[in-house]
Coordinates of C-alpha atoms in Angstrom, one line a residue:
M17 CA 32.2 -0.2 -5.3
S18 CA 29.7 2.3 -6.5
A19 CA 28.3 5.1 -4.4
Y20 CA 24.7 4.7 -5.9
S21 CA 22.4 2.1 -6.0
P22 CA 21.5 0.0 -9.0
A23 CA 18.3 2.1 -9.8
S24 CA 20.1 5.3 -9.4
E25 CA 23.1 3.7 -11.7
V26 CA 20.2 3.5 -14.3
M27 CA 18.9 7.1 -13.6
L28 CA 22.4 8.3 -14.4
R29 CA 22.2 6.9 -18.0
H30 CA 19.5 9.5 -18.8
T31 CA 20.7 12.6 -16.9
D32 CA 20.8 15.1 -19.9
E33 CA 16.8 14.6 -20.0
F34 CA 16.4 16.4 -16.9
I35 CA 18.7 19.4 -17.2
E36 CA 15.9 21.7 -17.7
R37 CA 13.3 20.2 -15.6
R38 CA 11.9 20.7 -11.8
V39 CA 12.4 17.3 -10.2
L40 CA 11.0 15.8 -7.3
F41 CA 12.6 12.4 -5.9
A42 CA 10.5 10.2 -4.0
G43 CA 10.0 6.4 -3.2
D44 CA 12.8 4.1 -1.6
I45 CA 15.7 6.6 -2.0
Q46 CA 18.6 4.6 -0.5
D47 CA 21.6 7.1 -1.9
T48 CA 22.5 10.5 -2.6
L49 CA 21.9 11.0 -6.1
A50 CA 19.0 13.7 -5.5
A51 CA 21.8 15.9 -3.8
R52 CA 23.9 15.7 -7.0
F53 CA 21.4 15.5 -9.7
E54 CA 21.8 18.4 -12.3
A55 CA 18.5 19.9 -13.1
K56 CA 16.6 23.3 -12.8
E57 CA 15.4 22.4 -9.4
V58 CA 15.7 19.3 -7.3
R59 CA 13.6 18.3 -4.2
A60 CA 13.7 15.0 -2.3
Y61 CA 10.5 13.6 -0.5
C62 CA 11.4 10.9 2.0
T63 CA 9.3 8.5 4.1
Q64 CA 12.4 7.0 5.6
Y65 CA 14.0 9.2 8.3
H66 CA 17.4 7.6 7.8
H67 CA 17.2 8.5 4.3
W68 CA 16.3 11.9 4.8
R69 CA 18.8 12.5 7.2
R70 CA 21.8 11.7 4.7
L71 CA 20.1 14.0 2.3
H72 CA 19.3 16.8 4.4
Q73 CA 22.8 17.5 5.2
S74 CA 23.5 18.4 1.7
M75 CA 19.9 19.5 0.4
G76 CA 18.9 21.2 3.5
E77 CA 15.0 22.4 3.4
R78 CA 14.8 20.9 -0.1
A79 CA 14.9 17.4 1.5
T80 CA 11.4 16.6 3.5
F81 CA 10.5 13.8 5.8
G82 CA 7.0 12.8 6.3
L83 CA 4.1 10.4 5.8
L84 CA 1.9 12.3 3.3
P85 CA 3.5 15.0 0.9
E86 CA 2.4 18.5 1.3
A87 CA 1.1 20.9 -1.2
E88 CA 4.2 23.0 -1.0
L89 CA 6.4 20.2 -1.9
T90 CA 4.8 19.5 -5.3
D91 CA 4.4 23.2 -6.1
G92 CA 6.0 24.2 -9.5
I93 CA 7.5 20.3 -9.9
D94 CA 6.8 19.0 -13.4
T95 CA 8.7 15.6 -12.9
L96 CA 8.6 12.9 -10.4
I97 CA 11.5 10.2 -10.0
Y98 CA 10.1 7.3 -7.8
Y99 CA 12.1 4.6 -6.2
W100 CA 10.2 1.5 -6.3
P101 CA 10.1 0.0 -2.5
K102 CA 9.8 -3.9 -2.0
S103 CA 6.1 -3.6 -1.3
K104 CA 3.7 -3.2 -4.0
Q105 CA 0.9 -1.7 -1.7
E106 CA 3.4 0.6 -0.3
A107 CA 4.1 2.0 -3.6
Q108 CA 0.7 2.5 -4.7
F109 CA -0.1 4.4 -1.4
Q110 CA 2.9 6.6 -2.1
L111 CA 2.3 7.1 -5.9
E112 CA -1.6 7.8 -5.3
A113 CA -0.7 10.4 -2.5
L114 CA 1.8 12.0 -4.8
L115 CA -0.5 11.9 -7.8
S116 CA -2.8 13.5 -6.2
Q117 CA -0.8 16.5 -5.9
L118 CA 1.1 16.6 -9.0
P119 CA -0.7 18.6 -12.0
V120 CA -1.9 16.9 -15.1
G121 CA 1.1 17.2 -17.5
S122 CA 3.7 16.2 -15.3
E123 CA 6.4 13.4 -16.4
L124 CA 6.8 10.3 -14.3
F125 CA 10.0 8.0 -14.2
I126 CA 9.4 4.8 -12.1
V127 CA 12.7 3.0 -11.5
G128 CA 13.5 -0.2 -9.3
E129 CA 15.3 -3.5 -9.3
N130 CA 13.5 -6.2 -11.1
R131 CA 13.4 -8.4 -7.9
S132 CA 11.4 -5.7 -5.9
G133 CA 8.2 -5.8 -8.5
V134 CA 8.7 -2.6 -10.4
R135 CA 6.8 -4.2 -13.3
S136 CA 3.9 -3.6 -11.2
A137 CA 4.1 0.0 -12.0
E138 CA 2.7 -0.7 -15.2
T139 CA -0.7 -1.8 -13.8
I140 CA -1.1 0.7 -11.0
L141 CA -0.2 3.8 -13.1
A142 CA -2.3 2.8 -16.2
N143 CA -5.3 4.4 -15.0
F144 CA -3.3 7.7 -14.9
G145 CA -1.6 7.9 -18.4
D146 CA 0.3 5.6 -21.0
I147 CA 3.3 4.0 -19.4
A148 CA 6.1 2.5 -21.2
K149 CA 9.5 0.6 -20.2
I150 CA 12.3 3.1 -21.7
D151 CA 15.4 1.3 -20.1
S152 CA 16.7 -2.1 -18.3
A153 CA 20.0 -2.4 -17.0
R154 CA 21.5 -3.4 -13.6
R155 CA 18.9 -5.8 -13.2
C156 CA 16.5 -2.6 -13.1
G157 CA 13.6 -1.2 -15.3
L158 CA 12.9 2.3 -15.9
Y159 CA 9.2 3.3 -16.7
H160 CA 8.1 6.7 -18.2
C161 CA 4.5 7.9 -17.7
R162 CA 2.9 11.3 -18.7
L163 CA 0.1 12.2 -16.2
E164 CA -3.0 12.6 -17.7
R165 CA -5.3 12.0 -15.1
Q166 CA -4.8 13.3 -11.6
A167 CA -5.4 10.8 -8.9
T168 CA -7.7 11.1 -5.8
F169 CA -6.2 10.1 -2.4
A170 CA -8.3 9.1 0.5
F171 CA -6.0 8.6 3.5
D172 CA -8.8 6.9 5.8
A173 CA -9.3 4.0 3.1
W174 CA -5.8 2.9 3.5
W175 CA -5.9 1.9 7.2
S176 CA -6.2 -1.8 8.2
E177 CA -6.7 -3.2 11.7
Y178 CA -6.3 -6.6 13.4
H179 CA -6.2 -8.0 16.8
M180 CA -3.4 -9.8 18.8
D181 CA -4.9 -11.2 22.0
S182 CA -6.3 -8.2 23.7
V183 CA -4.4 -5.5 21.5
V184 CA -6.0 -3.9 18.8
V185 CA -3.3 -3.0 16.0
K186 CA -3.7 -0.2 13.6
T187 CA -1.5 -0.5 10.5
L188 CA -0.6 1.0 7.1
P189 CA 1.0 -0.1 3.8
G190 CA 5.0 -0.6 4.2
V191 CA 4.7 -1.1 8.2
F192 CA 6.4 -4.3 9.4
S193 CA 3.9 -7.1 10.3
R194 CA 0.9 -5.1 8.7
D195 CA -1.1 -8.1 8.5
G196 CA -0.5 -9.7 11.7
L197 CA 2.3 -10.1 14.3
D198 CA 5.4 -11.9 13.0
V199 CA 6.6 -15.2 14.7
G200 CA 9.8 -13.3 15.9
S201 CA 8.1 -10.7 17.6
R202 CA 5.6 -13.2 19.2
L203 CA 8.6 -15.1 20.4
L204 CA 10.2 -11.8 21.8
L205 CA 6.8 -11.0 23.8
S206 CA 6.8 -14.5 25.6
A207 CA 10.2 -14.1 26.4
I208 CA 10.0 -10.8 28.4
K209 CA 9.3 -10.9 32.0
N210 CA 9.0 -8.2 34.9
A211 CA 8.9 -5.2 32.4
Q212 CA 8.7 -2.1 34.7
G213 CA 9.7 1.4 34.5
T214 CA 10.8 3.1 31.1
V215 CA 10.6 1.0 28.0
L216 CA 12.1 2.1 24.5
D217 CA 10.8 0.1 21.4
V218 CA 13.3 0.5 18.6
G219 CA 12.1 -0.1 15.3
C220 CA 8.5 -0.2 16.6
G221 CA 6.5 -0.8 13.5
A222 CA 2.7 -0.7 14.5
G223 CA 3.7 -0.3 18.0
V224 CA 2.3 -3.8 19.0
L225 CA 5.2 -4.8 21.1
A226 CA 5.1 -1.7 23.2
A227 CA 1.4 -2.0 23.6
A228 CA 1.1 -5.4 24.6
L229 CA 3.8 -5.0 27.2
A230 CA 1.8 -1.9 28.6
K231 CA -1.4 -4.0 28.6
S232 CA 0.2 -6.8 30.8
A233 CA 2.3 -4.3 33.0
P234 CA 0.4 -1.2 33.6
G235 CA 2.2 2.0 34.6
L236 CA 5.1 1.5 32.0
K237 CA 6.3 4.7 30.4
L238 CA 6.5 4.2 26.7
T239 CA 8.7 5.7 24.3
L240 CA 8.3 4.1 20.5
S241 CA 11.0 5.1 17.6
D242 CA 10.9 4.1 13.9
V243 CA 12.4 5.3 10.9
N244 CA 9.1 4.7 8.9
A245 CA 6.8 7.7 8.7
A246 CA 4.0 5.2 8.2
A247 CA 5.0 3.0 11.1
L248 CA 5.0 6.1 13.6
E249 CA 1.6 7.0 12.4
A250 CA 0.6 3.5 12.9
A251 CA 2.0 3.2 16.4
R252 CA 0.5 6.4 17.4
A253 CA -2.9 4.8 16.3
T254 CA -2.4 1.9 18.1
L255 CA -1.6 3.4 21.2
A256 CA -4.8 5.5 20.9
A257 CA -6.9 2.4 20.0
N258 CA -5.7 0.9 23.3
G259 CA -6.1 3.7 25.5
L260 CA -2.4 3.7 26.0
Q261 CA -0.1 6.8 26.7
G262 CA 3.5 6.9 24.9
E263 CA 5.6 9.0 22.8
A264 CA 6.4 7.7 19.0
I265 CA 9.1 9.5 17.7
A266 CA 11.2 9.5 14.1
S267 CA 15.0 8.4 15.2
D268 CA 17.6 6.5 13.2
V269 CA 18.5 3.8 16.0
F270 CA 19.5 6.4 18.9
S271 CA 19.9 9.3 16.8
D272 CA 17.0 11.3 18.3
I273 CA 16.8 9.4 21.6
Q274 CA 17.4 11.1 25.0
G275 CA 17.9 9.5 28.2
R276 CA 18.2 6.1 29.8
F277 CA 15.7 3.3 30.0
N278 CA 14.9 0.0 32.2
L279 CA 14.2 -2.0 29.1
I280 CA 14.8 -1.5 25.6
I281 CA 13.3 -4.0 23.2
S282 CA 13.7 -4.5 19.4
N283 CA 13.1 -6.9 16.3
P284 CA 15.9 -5.0 14.5
P285 CA 15.8 -5.2 10.6
F286 CA 18.5 -6.6 8.9
H287 CA 17.8 -5.2 5.4
D288 CA 17.6 -1.7 4.0
G289 CA 15.1 -2.2 1.0
L290 CA 16.2 -5.4 -0.5
Q291 CA 19.7 -5.4 0.5
T292 CA 21.1 -7.2 3.7
N293 CA 22.4 -4.7 6.1
L294 CA 23.2 -5.3 9.8
N295 CA 24.3 -1.3 10.6
A296 CA 21.2 -0.5 12.3
A297 CA 21.3 -3.5 14.7
E298 CA 24.9 -3.1 15.2
A299 CA 24.1 0.5 16.3
L300 CA 21.3 -0.6 18.6
I301 CA 23.5 -3.0 20.6
R302 CA 26.4 -0.8 20.8
G303 CA 24.2 2.4 21.6
A304 CA 22.1 0.5 24.1
V305 CA 25.0 0.9 26.6
K306 CA 24.4 4.5 26.6
H307 CA 20.8 4.6 26.9
L308 CA 20.1 1.9 29.7
H309 CA 20.3 2.5 33.4
V310 CA 22.4 0.2 35.5
G311 CA 20.5 -3.1 35.8
G312 CA 18.6 -2.1 32.3
R313 CA 18.3 -4.8 29.8
L314 CA 18.2 -5.1 25.9
C315 CA 16.0 -7.7 24.7
I316 CA 16.2 -8.6 20.9
V317 CA 14.7 -11.3 18.6
A318 CA 16.8 -12.4 15.7
N319 CA 17.2 -14.8 13.0
A320 CA 19.4 -17.5 14.6
F321 CA 22.0 -17.3 12.0
L322 CA 22.9 -13.5 12.3
P323 CA 26.3 -12.7 14.4
Y324 CA 24.5 -11.0 17.1
P325 CA 26.1 -12.8 20.1
N326 CA 29.6 -11.5 19.7
M327 CA 28.2 -8.3 19.3
L328 CA 26.2 -8.2 22.5
D329 CA 29.1 -9.7 24.2
A330 CA 31.7 -6.9 22.7
A331 CA 29.0 -4.2 24.2
F332 CA 28.0 -5.7 27.4
G333 CA 30.4 -8.3 28.5
S334 CA 27.8 -11.2 28.2
H335 CA 24.5 -12.1 26.9
E336 CA 21.8 -14.9 27.4
V337 CA 19.3 -16.6 25.4
L338 CA 16.1 -16.5 26.7
A339 CA 14.0 -18.5 24.2
Q340 CA 14.5 -19.9 20.6
T341 CA 13.0 -22.0 17.8
G342 CA 14.9 -23.5 14.9
K343 CA 14.8 -20.1 13.2
F344 CA 14.8 -17.4 15.9
K345 CA 16.7 -16.6 19.1
V346 CA 15.6 -14.0 21.8
Y347 CA 18.7 -12.6 23.3
Q348 CA 19.1 -10.6 26.3
A349 CA 21.9 -8.3 27.6
T350 CA 21.8 -6.6 31.1
L351 CA 24.0 -3.3 31.8
T352 CA 26.4 -3.9 34.7
R353 CA 28.5 -1.3 36.3
A354 CA 31.5 -2.9 34.4
A355 CA 29.9 -2.5 31.1
K356 CA 28.8 0.9 31.8
S357 CA 32.3 2.0 32.1
R358 CA 33.3 0.3 28.9

């Protein structure tokens, strides 16, 4: 099995093209090709914290994490290699931010799986230069464009807002449930009772779960975490819009979480990009034991077909189903003294 994604395998077919270039990798970077890429200079810009952590180990300061690219990031760069994400609007948001920083004359290489909608690059980049498909392999497309007109980027124009009962939700492209609260999260909220003390929302998205809980149970101490830089910015904005206090931090599940909590909630992802991946959910369940007070609860919602009951029983000794529909189940596991010593 290849250590690289299909998109990176396509890029490897063209490595000779980049030897004398100063290259910036960006977009949905799911492997470590950037750390091993041969070019005059290579940098990586990650909007996903877990992608950054993997690259930072070998690239150091040449790999950066954040929502918007700083001017220093693109200084001297002449080539962008952009990995297409599964959201077209997220791609447009990120590309316009990057193209507002890159100088006219820069070379752009856009790569992604066909099922991700990478062909949309043709329309998004048409305003900035001539774009052409230059390779097709591994069910991916690779496009090239020379930047002829610099983009303008207005961050404030990308915000959107909706209301979930009494909660004002602020969102950005690429944030989960951007256009409204999903059915699973609504089921989770309806099932959580007697929230008190310290609450951790793992994979917080726009922060709607934590905000809704705090609205119904004033006095909660909130910590929100996510790997997505856009989600963290949206979560902070959601808290502010509702007059709530809380901390939103970048963390790959529990990588940057300190202390223990009375309640951990999550609608854990089971995809990384387009690929099914249960690693985050498994790390959440196993790690929760070390981050709950005795008597504390882990409450998660998941598609009913996913194998979470066995994971919960292995970590906690038992679990219960608080609510369910034909598609979703809400699971709760409580940390007992016996579970704490496991």
